[in-house]
PDB file of C-alpha atoms in Angstrom:
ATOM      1  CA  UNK A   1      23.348  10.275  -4.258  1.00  0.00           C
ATOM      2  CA  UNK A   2      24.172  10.712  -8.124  1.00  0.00           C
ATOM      3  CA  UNK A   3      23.705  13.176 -10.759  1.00  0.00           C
ATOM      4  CA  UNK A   4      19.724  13.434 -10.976  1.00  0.00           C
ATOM      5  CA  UNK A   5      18.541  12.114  -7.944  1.00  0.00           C
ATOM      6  CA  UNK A   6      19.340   8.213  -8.323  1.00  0.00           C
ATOM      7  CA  UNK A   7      20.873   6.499  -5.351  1.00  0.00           C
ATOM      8  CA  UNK A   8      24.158   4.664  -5.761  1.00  0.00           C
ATOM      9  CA  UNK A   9      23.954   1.236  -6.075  1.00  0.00           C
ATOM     10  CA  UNK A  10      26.955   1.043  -2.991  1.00  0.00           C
ATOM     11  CA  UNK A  11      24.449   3.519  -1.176  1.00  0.00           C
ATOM     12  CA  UNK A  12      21.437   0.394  -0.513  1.00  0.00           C
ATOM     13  CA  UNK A  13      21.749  -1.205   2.293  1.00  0.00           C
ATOM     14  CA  UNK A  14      23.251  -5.267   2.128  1.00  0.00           C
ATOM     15  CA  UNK A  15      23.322  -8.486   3.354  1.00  0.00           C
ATOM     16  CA  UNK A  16      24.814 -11.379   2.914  1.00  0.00           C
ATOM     17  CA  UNK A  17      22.866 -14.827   1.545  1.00  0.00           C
ATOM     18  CA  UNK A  18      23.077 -17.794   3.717  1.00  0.00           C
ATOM     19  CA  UNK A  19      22.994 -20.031   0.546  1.00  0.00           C
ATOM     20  CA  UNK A  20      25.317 -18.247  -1.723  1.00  0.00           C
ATOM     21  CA  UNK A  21      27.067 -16.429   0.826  1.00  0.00           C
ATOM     22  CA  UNK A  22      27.570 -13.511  -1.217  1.00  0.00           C
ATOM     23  CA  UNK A  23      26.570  -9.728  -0.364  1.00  0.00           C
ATOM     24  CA  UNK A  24      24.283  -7.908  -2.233  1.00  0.00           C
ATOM     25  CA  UNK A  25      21.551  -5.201  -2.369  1.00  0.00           C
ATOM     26  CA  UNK A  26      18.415  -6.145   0.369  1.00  0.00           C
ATOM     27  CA  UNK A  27      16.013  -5.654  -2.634  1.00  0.00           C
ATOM     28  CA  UNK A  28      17.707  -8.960  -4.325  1.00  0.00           C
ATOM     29  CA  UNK A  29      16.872 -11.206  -0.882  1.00  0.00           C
ATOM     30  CA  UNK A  30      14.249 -12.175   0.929  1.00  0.00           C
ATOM     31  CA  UNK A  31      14.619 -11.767   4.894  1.00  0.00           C
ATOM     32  CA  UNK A  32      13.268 -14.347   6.928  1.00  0.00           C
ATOM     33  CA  UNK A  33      12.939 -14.450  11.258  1.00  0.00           C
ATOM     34  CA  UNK A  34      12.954 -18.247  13.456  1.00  0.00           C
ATOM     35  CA  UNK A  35       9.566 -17.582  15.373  1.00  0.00           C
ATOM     36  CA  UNK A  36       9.443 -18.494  19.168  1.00  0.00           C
ATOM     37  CA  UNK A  37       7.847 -21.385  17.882  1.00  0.00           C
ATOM     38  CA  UNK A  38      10.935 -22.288  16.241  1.00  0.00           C
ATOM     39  CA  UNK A  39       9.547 -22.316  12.473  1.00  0.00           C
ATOM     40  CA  UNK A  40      11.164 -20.700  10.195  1.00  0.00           C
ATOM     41  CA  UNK A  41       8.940 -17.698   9.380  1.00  0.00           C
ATOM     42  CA  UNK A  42       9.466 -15.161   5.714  1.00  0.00           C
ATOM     43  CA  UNK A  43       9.498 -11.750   6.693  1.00  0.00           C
ATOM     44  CA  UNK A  44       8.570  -9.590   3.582  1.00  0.00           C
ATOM     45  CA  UNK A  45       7.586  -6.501   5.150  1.00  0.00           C
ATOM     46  CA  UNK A  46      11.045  -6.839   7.061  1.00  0.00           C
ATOM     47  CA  UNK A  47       9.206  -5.843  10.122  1.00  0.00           C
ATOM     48  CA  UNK A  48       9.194  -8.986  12.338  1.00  0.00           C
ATOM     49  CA  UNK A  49      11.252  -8.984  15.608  1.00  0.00           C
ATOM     50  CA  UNK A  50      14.455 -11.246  15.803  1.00  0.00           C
ATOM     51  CA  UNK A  51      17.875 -11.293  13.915  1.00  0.00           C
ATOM     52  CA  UNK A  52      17.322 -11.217   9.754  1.00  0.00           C
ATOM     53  CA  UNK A  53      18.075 -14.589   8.261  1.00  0.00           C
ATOM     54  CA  UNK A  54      19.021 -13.447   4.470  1.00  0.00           C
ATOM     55  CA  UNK A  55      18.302 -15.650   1.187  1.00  0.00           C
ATOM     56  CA  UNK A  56      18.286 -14.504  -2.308  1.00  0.00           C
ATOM     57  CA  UNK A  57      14.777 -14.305  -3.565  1.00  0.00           C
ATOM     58  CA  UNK A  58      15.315 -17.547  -5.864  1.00  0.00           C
ATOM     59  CA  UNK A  59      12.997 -20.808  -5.536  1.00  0.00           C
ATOM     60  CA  UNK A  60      15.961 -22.901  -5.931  1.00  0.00           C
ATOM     61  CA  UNK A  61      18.269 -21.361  -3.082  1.00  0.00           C
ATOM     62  CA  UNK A  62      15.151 -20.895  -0.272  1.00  0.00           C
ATOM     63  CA  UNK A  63      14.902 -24.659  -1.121  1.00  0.00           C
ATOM     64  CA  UNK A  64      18.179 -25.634  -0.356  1.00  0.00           C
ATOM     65  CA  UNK A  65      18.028 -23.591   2.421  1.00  0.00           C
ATOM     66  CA  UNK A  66      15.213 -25.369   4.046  1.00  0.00           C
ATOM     67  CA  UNK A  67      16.972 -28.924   2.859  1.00  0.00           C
ATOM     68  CA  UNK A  68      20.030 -28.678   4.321  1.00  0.00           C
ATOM     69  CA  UNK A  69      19.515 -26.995   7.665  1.00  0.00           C
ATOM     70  CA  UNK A  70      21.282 -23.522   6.536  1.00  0.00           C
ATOM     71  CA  UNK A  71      18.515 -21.726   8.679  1.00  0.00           C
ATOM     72  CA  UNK A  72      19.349 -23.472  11.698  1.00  0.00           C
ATOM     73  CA  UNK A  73      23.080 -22.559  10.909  1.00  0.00           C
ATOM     74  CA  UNK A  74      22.383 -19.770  10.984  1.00  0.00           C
ATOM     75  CA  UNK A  75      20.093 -18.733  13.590  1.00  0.00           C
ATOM     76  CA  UNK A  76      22.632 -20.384  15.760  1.00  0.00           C
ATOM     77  CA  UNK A  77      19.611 -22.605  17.218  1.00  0.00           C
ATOM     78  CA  UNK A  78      17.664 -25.893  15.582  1.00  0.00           C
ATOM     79  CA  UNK A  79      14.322 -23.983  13.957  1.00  0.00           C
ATOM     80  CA  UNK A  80      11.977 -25.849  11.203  1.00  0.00           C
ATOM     81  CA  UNK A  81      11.522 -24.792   7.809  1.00  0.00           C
ATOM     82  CA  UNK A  82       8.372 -25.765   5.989  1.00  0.00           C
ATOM     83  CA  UNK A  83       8.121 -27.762   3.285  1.00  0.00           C
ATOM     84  CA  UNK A  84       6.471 -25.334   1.200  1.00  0.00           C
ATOM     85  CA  UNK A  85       8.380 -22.555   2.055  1.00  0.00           C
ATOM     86  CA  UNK A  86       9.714 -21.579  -1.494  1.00  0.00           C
ATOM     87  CA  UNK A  87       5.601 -21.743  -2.379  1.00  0.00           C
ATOM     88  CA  UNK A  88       4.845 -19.559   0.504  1.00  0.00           C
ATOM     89  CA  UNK A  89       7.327 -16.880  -0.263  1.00  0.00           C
ATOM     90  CA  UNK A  90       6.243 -16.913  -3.941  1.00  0.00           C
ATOM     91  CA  UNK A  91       2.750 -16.046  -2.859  1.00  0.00           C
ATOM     92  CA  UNK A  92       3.241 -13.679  -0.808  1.00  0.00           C
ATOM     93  CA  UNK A  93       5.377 -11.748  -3.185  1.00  0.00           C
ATOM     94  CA  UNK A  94       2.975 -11.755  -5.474  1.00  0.00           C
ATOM     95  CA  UNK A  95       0.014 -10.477  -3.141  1.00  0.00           C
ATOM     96  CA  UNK A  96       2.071  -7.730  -2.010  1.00  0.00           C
ATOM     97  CA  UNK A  97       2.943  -7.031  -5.980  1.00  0.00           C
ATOM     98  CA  UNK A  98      -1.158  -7.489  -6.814  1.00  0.00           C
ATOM     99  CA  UNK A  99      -1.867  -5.236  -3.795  1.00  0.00           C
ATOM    100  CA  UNK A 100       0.831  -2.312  -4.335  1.00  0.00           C
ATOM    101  CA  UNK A 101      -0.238  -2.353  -8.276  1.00  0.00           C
ATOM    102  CA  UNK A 102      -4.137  -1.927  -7.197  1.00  0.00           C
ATOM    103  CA  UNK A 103      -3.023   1.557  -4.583  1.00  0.00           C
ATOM    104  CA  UNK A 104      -1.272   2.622  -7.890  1.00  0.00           C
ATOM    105  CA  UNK A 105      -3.710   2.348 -10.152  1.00  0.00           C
ATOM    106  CA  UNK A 106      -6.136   3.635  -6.943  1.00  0.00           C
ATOM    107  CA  UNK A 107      -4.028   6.590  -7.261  1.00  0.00           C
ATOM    108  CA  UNK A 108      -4.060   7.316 -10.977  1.00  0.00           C
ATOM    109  CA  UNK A 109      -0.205   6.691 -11.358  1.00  0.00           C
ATOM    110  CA  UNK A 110      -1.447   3.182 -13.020  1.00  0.00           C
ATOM    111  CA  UNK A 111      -3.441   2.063 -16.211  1.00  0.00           C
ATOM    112  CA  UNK A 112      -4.679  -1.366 -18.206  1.00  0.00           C
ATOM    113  CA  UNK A 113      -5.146  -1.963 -21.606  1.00  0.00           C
ATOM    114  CA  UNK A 114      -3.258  -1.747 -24.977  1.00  0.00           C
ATOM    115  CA  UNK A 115      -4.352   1.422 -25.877  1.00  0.00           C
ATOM    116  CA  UNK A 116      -3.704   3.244 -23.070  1.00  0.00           C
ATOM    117  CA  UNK A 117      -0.388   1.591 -22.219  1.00  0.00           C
ATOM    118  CA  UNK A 118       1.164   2.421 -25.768  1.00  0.00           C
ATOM    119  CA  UNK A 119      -0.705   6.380 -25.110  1.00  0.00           C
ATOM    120  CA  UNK A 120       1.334   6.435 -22.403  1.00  0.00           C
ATOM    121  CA  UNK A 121       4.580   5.123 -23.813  1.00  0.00           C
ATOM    122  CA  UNK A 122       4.823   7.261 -26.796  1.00  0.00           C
ATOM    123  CA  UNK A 123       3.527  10.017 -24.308  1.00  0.00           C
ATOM    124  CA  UNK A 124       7.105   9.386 -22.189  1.00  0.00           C
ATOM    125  CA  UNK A 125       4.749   9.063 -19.020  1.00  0.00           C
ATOM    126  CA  UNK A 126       5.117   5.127 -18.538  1.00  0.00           C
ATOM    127  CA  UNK A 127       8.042   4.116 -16.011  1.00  0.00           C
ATOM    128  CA  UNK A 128       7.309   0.725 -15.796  1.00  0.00           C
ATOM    129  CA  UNK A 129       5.692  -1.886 -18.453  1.00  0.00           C
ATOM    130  CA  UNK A 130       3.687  -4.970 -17.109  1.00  0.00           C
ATOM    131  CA  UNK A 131       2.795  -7.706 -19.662  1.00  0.00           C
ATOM    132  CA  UNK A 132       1.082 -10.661 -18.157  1.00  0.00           C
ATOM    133  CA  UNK A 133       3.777 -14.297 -18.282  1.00  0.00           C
ATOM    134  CA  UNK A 134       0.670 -16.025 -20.218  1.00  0.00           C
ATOM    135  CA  UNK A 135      -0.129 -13.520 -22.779  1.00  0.00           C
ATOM    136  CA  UNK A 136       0.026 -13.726 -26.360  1.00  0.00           C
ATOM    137  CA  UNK A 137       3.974 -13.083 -27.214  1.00  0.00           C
ATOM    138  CA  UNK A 138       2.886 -11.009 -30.791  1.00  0.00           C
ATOM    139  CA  UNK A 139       0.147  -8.973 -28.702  1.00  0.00           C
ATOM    140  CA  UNK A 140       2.944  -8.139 -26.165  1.00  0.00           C
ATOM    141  CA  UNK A 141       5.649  -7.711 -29.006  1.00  0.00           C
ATOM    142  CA  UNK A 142       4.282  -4.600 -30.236  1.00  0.00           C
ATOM    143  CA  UNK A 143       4.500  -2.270 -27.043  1.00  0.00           C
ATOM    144  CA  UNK A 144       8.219  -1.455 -25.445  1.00  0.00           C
ATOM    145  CA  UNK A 145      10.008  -0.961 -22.612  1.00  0.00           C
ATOM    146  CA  UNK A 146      10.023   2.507 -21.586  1.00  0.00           C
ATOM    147  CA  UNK A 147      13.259   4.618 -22.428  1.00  0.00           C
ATOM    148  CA  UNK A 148      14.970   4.373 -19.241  1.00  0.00           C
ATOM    149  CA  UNK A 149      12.064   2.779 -17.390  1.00  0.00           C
ATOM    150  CA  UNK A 150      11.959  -1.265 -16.637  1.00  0.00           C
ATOM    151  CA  UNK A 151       9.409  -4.146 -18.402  1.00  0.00           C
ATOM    152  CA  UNK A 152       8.131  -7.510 -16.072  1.00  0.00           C
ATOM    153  CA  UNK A 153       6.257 -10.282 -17.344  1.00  0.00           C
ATOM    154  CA  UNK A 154       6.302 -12.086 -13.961  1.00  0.00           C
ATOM    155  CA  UNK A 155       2.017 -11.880 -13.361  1.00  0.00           C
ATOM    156  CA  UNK A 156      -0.566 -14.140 -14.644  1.00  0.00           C
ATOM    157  CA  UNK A 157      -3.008 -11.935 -16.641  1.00  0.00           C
ATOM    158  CA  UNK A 158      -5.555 -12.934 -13.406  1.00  0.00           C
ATOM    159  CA  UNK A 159      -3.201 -11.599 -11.018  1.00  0.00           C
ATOM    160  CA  UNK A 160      -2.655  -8.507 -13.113  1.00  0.00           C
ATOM    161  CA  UNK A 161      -6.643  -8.402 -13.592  1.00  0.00           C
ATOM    162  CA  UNK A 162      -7.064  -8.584 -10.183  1.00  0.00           C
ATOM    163  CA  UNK A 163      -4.734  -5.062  -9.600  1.00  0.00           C
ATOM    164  CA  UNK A 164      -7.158  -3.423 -11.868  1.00  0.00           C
ATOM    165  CA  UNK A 165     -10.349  -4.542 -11.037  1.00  0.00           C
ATOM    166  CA  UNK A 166     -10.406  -6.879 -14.184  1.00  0.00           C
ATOM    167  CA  UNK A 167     -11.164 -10.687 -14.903  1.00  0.00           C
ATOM    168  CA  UNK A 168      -7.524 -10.396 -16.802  1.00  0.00           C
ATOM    169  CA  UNK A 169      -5.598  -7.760 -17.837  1.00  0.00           C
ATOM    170  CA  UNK A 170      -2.127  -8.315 -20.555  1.00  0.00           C
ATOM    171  CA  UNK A 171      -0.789  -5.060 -20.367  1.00  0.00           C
ATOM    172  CA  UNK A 172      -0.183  -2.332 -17.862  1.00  0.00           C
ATOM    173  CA  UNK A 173       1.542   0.551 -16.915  1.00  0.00           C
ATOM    174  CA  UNK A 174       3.160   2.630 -14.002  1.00  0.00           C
ATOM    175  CA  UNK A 175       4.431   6.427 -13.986  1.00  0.00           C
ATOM    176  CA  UNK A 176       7.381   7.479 -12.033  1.00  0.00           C
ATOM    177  CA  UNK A 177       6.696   8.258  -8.396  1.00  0.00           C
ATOM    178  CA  UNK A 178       4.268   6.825  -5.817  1.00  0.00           C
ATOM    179  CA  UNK A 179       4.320   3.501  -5.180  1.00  0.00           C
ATOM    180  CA  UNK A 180       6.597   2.367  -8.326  1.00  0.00           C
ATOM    181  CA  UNK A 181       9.572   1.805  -6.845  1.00  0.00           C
ATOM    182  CA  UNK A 182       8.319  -0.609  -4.260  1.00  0.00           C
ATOM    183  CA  UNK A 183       6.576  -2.291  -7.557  1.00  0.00           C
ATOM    184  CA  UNK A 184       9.953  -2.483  -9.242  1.00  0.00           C
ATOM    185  CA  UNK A 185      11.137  -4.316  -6.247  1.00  0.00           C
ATOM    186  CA  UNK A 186       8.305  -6.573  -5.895  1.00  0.00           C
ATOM    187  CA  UNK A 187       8.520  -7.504  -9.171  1.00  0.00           C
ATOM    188  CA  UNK A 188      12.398  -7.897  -9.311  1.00  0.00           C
ATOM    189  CA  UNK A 189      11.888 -10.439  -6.431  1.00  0.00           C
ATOM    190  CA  UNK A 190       9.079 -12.081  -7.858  1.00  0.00           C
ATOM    191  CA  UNK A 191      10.705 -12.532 -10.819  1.00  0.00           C
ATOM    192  CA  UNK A 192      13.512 -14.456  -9.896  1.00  0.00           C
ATOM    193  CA  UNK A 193      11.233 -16.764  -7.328  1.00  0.00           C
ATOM    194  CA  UNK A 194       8.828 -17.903 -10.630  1.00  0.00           C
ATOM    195  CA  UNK A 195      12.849 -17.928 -12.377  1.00  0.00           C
ATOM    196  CA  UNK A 196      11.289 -16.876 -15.866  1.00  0.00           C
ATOM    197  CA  UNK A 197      10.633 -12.993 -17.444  1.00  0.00           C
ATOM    198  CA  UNK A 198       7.292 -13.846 -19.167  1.00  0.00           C
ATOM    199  CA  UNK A 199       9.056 -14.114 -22.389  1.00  0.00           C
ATOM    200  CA  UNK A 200      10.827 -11.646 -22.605  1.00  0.00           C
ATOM    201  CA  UNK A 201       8.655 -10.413 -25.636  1.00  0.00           C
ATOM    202  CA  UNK A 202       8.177  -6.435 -25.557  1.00  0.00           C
ATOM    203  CA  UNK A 203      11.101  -4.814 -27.903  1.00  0.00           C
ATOM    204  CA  UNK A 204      13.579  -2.922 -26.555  1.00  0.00           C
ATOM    205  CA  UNK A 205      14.149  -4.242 -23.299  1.00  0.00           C
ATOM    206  CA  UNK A 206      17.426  -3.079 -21.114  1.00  0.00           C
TER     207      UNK A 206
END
């Protein structure tokens, strides 16, 4: 543990990526289990029975994955991948993201709207800045990512609208604590399976 609280990056647990073969943090992958029916099953809760099968959370590598038998290779036993795999991953990221950012904002530690995400960036109580992928870049230009905090732009404004209750929401915001650092996560992963930032378009970004 470091100064303030924050765990060491060498501190989170690893694993090594069956595509890449590199070793990195378990919030960068995506772990995946060879069901007794001998499909190839994503395990995003990382709950499921049955030896971890690691691939970093990128469209791209789960594909190649799947195409060239690496699950097989390494479950030490012929199992099936799905076609859609990559898809199926990518959606249910994004439910759990949807679903985490609706307990937050359930809890008051989350709120939608321009106004009341720049209130509570220039209040310092923002952690986390949400811009939907499809919004307007000059509407999402004018808020910024929170000193020290993190920005995403990997949600469609109806995914974000359906976290707060909304037909679509653009902007949204987390505070420190709760639920927002299994958000962060969600959203890192999510953001490298849809391989774009949204634009990239609020100011300040780290």
């Amino acid at each position: 543990m470091s100064r303030g609280g924050r765990i060491k990056e060498h501190d989170q647990p690893e694993r090594r990526c069956i595509v890449t073969g590199e070793v990195q943090p378990k919030a960068g992958l995506i772990r995946f289990v060879a069901g007794p029916d001998g499909q190839v099953v994503p395990d995003l809760a990382e709950k499921l029975p049955g030896r971890g099968i690691w691939v970093s959370a990128d469209r791209a590598a789960i594909q190649k994955a799947a195409a060239k038998g690496l699950f097989s290779r390494a479950a030490k036993a012929p199992v099936k991948a799905p076609e859609d795999l990559a898809e199926m991953v990518e959606a249910g990221v994004a439910r759990r993201l949807v679903e985490l950012l609706s307990l937050a904002r359930k809890s008051g530690r989350a709120v939608a709207g321009f106004e009341k995400v720049k209130g509570w960036l220039a209040e310092g109580r923002a952690k986390v800045l949400l811009q939907a992928s499809d919004g307007s870049d000059r509407g999402k230009g004018k808020l910024w990512t929170p000193t020290g905090g993190r920005w995403f732009g990997c949600l469609t404004a109806s995914e974000l609208g359906l976290s707060f209750g909304r037909d679509h929401v653009i902007h949204g915001a987390l505070a420190a604590g709760g639920l927002t650092d299994k958000v962060i996560l969600e959203a890192g992963r999510l953001t490298g399976l849809r391989g774009h930032d949204g634009g990239n378009t609020a100011a300040e970004k780290e």
